[in-house]
PDB file of C-alpha atoms and ligand atoms in Angstrom:
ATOM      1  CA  UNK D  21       0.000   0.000   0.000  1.00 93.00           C
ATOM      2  CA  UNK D  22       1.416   3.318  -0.684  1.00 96.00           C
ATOM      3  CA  UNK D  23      -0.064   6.060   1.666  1.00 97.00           C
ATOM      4  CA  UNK D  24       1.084   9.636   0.778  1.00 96.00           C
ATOM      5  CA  UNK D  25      -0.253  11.744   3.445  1.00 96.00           C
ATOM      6  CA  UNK D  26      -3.853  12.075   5.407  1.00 97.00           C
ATOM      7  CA  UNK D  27      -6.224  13.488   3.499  1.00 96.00           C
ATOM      8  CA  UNK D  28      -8.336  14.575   5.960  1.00 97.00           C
ATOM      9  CA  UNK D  29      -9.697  14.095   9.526  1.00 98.00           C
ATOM     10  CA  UNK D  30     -13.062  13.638  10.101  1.00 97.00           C
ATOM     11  CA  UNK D  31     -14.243  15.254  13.620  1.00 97.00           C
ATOM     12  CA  UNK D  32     -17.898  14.291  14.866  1.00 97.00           C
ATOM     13  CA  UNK D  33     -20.085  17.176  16.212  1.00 97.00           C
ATOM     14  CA  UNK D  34     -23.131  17.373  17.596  1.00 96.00           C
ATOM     15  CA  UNK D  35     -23.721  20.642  15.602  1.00 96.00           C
ATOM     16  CA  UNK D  36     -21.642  22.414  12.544  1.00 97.00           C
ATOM     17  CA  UNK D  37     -23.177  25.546  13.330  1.00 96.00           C
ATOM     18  CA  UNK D  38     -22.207  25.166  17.045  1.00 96.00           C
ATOM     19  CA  UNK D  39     -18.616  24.745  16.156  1.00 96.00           C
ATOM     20  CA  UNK D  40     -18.272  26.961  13.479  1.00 95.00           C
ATOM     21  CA  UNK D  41     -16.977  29.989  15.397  1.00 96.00           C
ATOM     22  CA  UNK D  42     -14.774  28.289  16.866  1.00 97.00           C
ATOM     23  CA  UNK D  43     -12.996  26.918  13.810  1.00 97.00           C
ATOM     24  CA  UNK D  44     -13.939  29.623  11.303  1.00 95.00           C
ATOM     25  CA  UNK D  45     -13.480  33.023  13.874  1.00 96.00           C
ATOM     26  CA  UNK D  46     -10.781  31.646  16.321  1.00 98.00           C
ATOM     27  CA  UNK D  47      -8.697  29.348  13.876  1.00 97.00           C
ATOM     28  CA  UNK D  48      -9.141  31.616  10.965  1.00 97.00           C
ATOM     29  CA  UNK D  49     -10.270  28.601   8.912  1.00 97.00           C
ATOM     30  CA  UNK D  50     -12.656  28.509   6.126  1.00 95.00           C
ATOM     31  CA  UNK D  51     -15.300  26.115   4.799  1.00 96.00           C
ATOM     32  CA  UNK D  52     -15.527  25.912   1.326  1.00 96.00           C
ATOM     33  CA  UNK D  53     -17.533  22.732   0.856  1.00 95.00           C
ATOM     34  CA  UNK D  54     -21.126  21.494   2.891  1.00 96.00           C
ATOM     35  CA  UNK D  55     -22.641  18.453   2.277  1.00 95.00           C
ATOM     36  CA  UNK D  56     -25.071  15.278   2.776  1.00 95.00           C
ATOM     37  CA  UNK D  57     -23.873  11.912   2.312  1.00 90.00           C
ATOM     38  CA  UNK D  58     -27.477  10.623   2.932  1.00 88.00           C
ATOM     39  CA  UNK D  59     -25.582   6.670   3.280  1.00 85.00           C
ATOM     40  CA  UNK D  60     -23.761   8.028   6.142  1.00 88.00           C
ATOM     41  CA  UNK D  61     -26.325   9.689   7.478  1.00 94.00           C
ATOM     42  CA  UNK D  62     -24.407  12.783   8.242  1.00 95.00           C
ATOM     43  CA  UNK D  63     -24.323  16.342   7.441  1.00 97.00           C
ATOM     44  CA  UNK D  64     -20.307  17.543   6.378  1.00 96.00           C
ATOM     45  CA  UNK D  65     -18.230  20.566   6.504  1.00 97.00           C
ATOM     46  CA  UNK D  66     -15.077  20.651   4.911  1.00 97.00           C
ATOM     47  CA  UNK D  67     -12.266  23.054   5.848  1.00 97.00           C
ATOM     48  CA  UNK D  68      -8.425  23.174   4.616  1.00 96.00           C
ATOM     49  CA  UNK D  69      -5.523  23.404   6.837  1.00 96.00           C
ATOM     50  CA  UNK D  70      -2.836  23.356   4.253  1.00 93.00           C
ATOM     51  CA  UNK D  71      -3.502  20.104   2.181  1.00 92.00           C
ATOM     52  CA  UNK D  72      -5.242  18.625   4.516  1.00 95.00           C
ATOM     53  CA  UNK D  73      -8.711  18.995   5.135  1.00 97.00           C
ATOM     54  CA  UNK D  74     -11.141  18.906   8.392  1.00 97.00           C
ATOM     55  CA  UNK D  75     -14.483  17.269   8.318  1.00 97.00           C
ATOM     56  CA  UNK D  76     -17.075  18.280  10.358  1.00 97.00           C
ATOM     57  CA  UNK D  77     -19.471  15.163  11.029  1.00 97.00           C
ATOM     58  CA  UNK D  78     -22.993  15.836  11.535  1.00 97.00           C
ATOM     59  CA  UNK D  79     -25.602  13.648  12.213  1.00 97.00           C
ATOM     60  CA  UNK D  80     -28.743  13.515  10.464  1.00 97.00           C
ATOM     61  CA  UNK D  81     -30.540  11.265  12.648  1.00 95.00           C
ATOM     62  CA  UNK D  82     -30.328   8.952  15.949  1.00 94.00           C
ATOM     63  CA  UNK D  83     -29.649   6.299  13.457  1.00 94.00           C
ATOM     64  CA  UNK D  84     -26.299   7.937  12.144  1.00 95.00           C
ATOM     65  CA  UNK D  85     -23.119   6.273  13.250  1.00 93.00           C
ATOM     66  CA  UNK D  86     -21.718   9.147  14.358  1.00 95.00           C
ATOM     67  CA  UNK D  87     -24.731  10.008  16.480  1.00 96.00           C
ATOM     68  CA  UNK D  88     -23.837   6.207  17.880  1.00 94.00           C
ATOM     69  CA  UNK D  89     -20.219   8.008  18.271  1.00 94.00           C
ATOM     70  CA  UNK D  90     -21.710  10.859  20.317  1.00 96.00           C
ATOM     71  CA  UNK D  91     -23.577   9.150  22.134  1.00 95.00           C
ATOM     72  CA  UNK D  92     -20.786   6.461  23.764  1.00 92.00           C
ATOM     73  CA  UNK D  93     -19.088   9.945  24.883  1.00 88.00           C
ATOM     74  CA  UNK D  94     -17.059   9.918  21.715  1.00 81.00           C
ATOM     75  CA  UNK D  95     -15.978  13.605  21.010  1.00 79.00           C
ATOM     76  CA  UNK D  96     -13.789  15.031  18.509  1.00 91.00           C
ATOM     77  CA  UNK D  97     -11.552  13.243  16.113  1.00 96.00           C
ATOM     78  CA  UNK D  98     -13.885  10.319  14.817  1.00 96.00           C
ATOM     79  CA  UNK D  99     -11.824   9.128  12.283  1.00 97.00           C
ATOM     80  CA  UNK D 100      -8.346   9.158  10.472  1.00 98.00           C
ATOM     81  CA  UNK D 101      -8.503   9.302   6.567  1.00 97.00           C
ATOM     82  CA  UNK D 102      -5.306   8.533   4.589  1.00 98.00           C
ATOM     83  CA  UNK D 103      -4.690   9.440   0.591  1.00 97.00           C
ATOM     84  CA  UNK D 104      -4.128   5.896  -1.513  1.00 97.00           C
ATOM     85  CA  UNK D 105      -2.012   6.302  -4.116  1.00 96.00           C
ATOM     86  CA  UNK D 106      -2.472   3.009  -5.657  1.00 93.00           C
ATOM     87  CA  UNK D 107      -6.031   2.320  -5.040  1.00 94.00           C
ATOM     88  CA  UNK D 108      -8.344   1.623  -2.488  1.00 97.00           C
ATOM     89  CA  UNK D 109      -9.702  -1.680  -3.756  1.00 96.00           C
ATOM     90  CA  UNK D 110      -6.013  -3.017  -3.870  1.00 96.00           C
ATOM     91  CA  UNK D 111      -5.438  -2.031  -0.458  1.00 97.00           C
ATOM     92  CA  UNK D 112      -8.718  -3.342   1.096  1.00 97.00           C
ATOM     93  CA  UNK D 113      -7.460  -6.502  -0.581  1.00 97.00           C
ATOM     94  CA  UNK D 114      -3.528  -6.166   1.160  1.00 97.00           C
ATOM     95  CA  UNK D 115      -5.590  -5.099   4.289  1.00 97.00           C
ATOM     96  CA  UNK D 116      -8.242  -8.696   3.817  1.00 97.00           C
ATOM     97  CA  UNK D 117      -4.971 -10.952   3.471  1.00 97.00           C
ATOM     98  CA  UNK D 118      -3.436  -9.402   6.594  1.00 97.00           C
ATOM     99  CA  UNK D 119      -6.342 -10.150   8.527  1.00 97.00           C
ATOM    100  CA  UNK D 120      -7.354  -6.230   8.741  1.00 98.00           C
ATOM    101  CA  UNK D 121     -11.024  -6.060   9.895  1.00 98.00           C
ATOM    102  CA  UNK D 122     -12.565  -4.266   7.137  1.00 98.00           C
ATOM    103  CA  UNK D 123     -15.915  -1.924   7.421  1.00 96.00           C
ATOM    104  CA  UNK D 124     -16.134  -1.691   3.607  1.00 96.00           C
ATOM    105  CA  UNK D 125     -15.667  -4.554   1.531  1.00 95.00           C
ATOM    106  CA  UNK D 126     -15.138  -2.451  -1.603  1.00 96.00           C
ATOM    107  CA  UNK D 127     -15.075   0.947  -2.033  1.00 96.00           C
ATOM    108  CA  UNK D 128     -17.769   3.591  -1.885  1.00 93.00           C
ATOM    109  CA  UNK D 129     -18.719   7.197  -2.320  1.00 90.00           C
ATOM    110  CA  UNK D 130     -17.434   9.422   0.323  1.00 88.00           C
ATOM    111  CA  UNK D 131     -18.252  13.012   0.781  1.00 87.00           C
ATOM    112  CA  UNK D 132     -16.050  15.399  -1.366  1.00 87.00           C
ATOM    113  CA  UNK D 133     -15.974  13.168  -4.362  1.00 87.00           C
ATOM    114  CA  UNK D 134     -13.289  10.481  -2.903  1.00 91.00           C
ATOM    115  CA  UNK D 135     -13.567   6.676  -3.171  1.00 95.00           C
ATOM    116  CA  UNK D 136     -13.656   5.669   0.518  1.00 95.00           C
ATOM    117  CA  UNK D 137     -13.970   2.762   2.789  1.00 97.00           C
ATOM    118  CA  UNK D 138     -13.240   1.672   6.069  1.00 97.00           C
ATOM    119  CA  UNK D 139     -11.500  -0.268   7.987  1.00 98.00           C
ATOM    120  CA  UNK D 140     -12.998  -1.372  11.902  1.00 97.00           C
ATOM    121  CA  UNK D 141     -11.180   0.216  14.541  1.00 94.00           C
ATOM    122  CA  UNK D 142     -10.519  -3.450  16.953  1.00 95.00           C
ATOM    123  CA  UNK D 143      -7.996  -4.017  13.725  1.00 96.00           C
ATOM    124  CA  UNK D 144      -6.432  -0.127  13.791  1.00 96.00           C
ATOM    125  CA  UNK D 145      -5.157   0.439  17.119  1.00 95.00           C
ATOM    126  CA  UNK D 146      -8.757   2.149  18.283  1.00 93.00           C
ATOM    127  CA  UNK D 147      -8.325   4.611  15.135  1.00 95.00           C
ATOM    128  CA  UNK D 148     -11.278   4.173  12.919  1.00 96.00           C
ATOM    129  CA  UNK D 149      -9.511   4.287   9.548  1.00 98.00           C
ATOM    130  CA  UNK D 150     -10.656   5.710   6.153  1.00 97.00           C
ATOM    131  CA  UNK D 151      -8.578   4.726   2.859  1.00 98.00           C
ATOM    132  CA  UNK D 152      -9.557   7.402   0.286  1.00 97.00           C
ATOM    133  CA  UNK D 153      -8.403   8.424  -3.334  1.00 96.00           C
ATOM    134  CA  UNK D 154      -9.993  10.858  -6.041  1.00 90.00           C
TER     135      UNK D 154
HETATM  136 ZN1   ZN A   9     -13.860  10.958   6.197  1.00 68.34          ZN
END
């Protein structure tokens, strides 16, 4: 697998609105991208620090698994996505032979018009792990 940096890190929130001051008016950042992935079940805000980007997890419902996330007292950084340079179904594959809990067995739409798919956090050290190209 050949990872070149993280893409992005995904941070769960109870509400973007509620947060937004803080990262827009304190951190100076901007958001230049909202939107719903409706199979996710979350509302996202995207902001760049550099090359890497922050998203803001929403949920949409109680069903979301991010509301799930909430809930459990998660708070914060809900996931880590990295940038796949030589695809994501090859490395889901590398991942499946190494005995990598996967999430996603193939690839899948993510937010921001990436390829995504996860792998389960009992196989990644407690870091819930997105594997994302363009
Ligand atoms: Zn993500």
């Amino acid at each position: 697998m050949k990872i070149s940096r993280i893409e992005h890190l995904g941070i769960a929130v109870q509400s973007i609105e509620e947060v937004l001051p803080y990262f827009r008016d304190v951190l100076g950042l901007e958001v230049y991208k909202t939107e719903t992935v409706e199979d996710q079940k979350v509302k996202t805000a995207f902001l760049k620090v550099g090359e890497v980007k922050l998203e803001l997890l929403e949920p949409t419902c109680p069903e979301s698994t991010v509301q799930k996330f909430l809930d459990n007292g998660g708070k914060g950084v809900h996931h880590v996505a990295f940038k796949v340079e030589d695809g994501v179904s090859e490395a889901l594959a590398l991942c499946d032979s190494k005995g990598i809990r996967l999430i996603d067995k193939a690839p899948r739409n993510g937010a921001d018009g990436l390829h995504i798919a996860f792998l389960h956090p009992k196989s990644t050290c407690g870091i819930l792990t997105e594997l994302c190209e363009e």
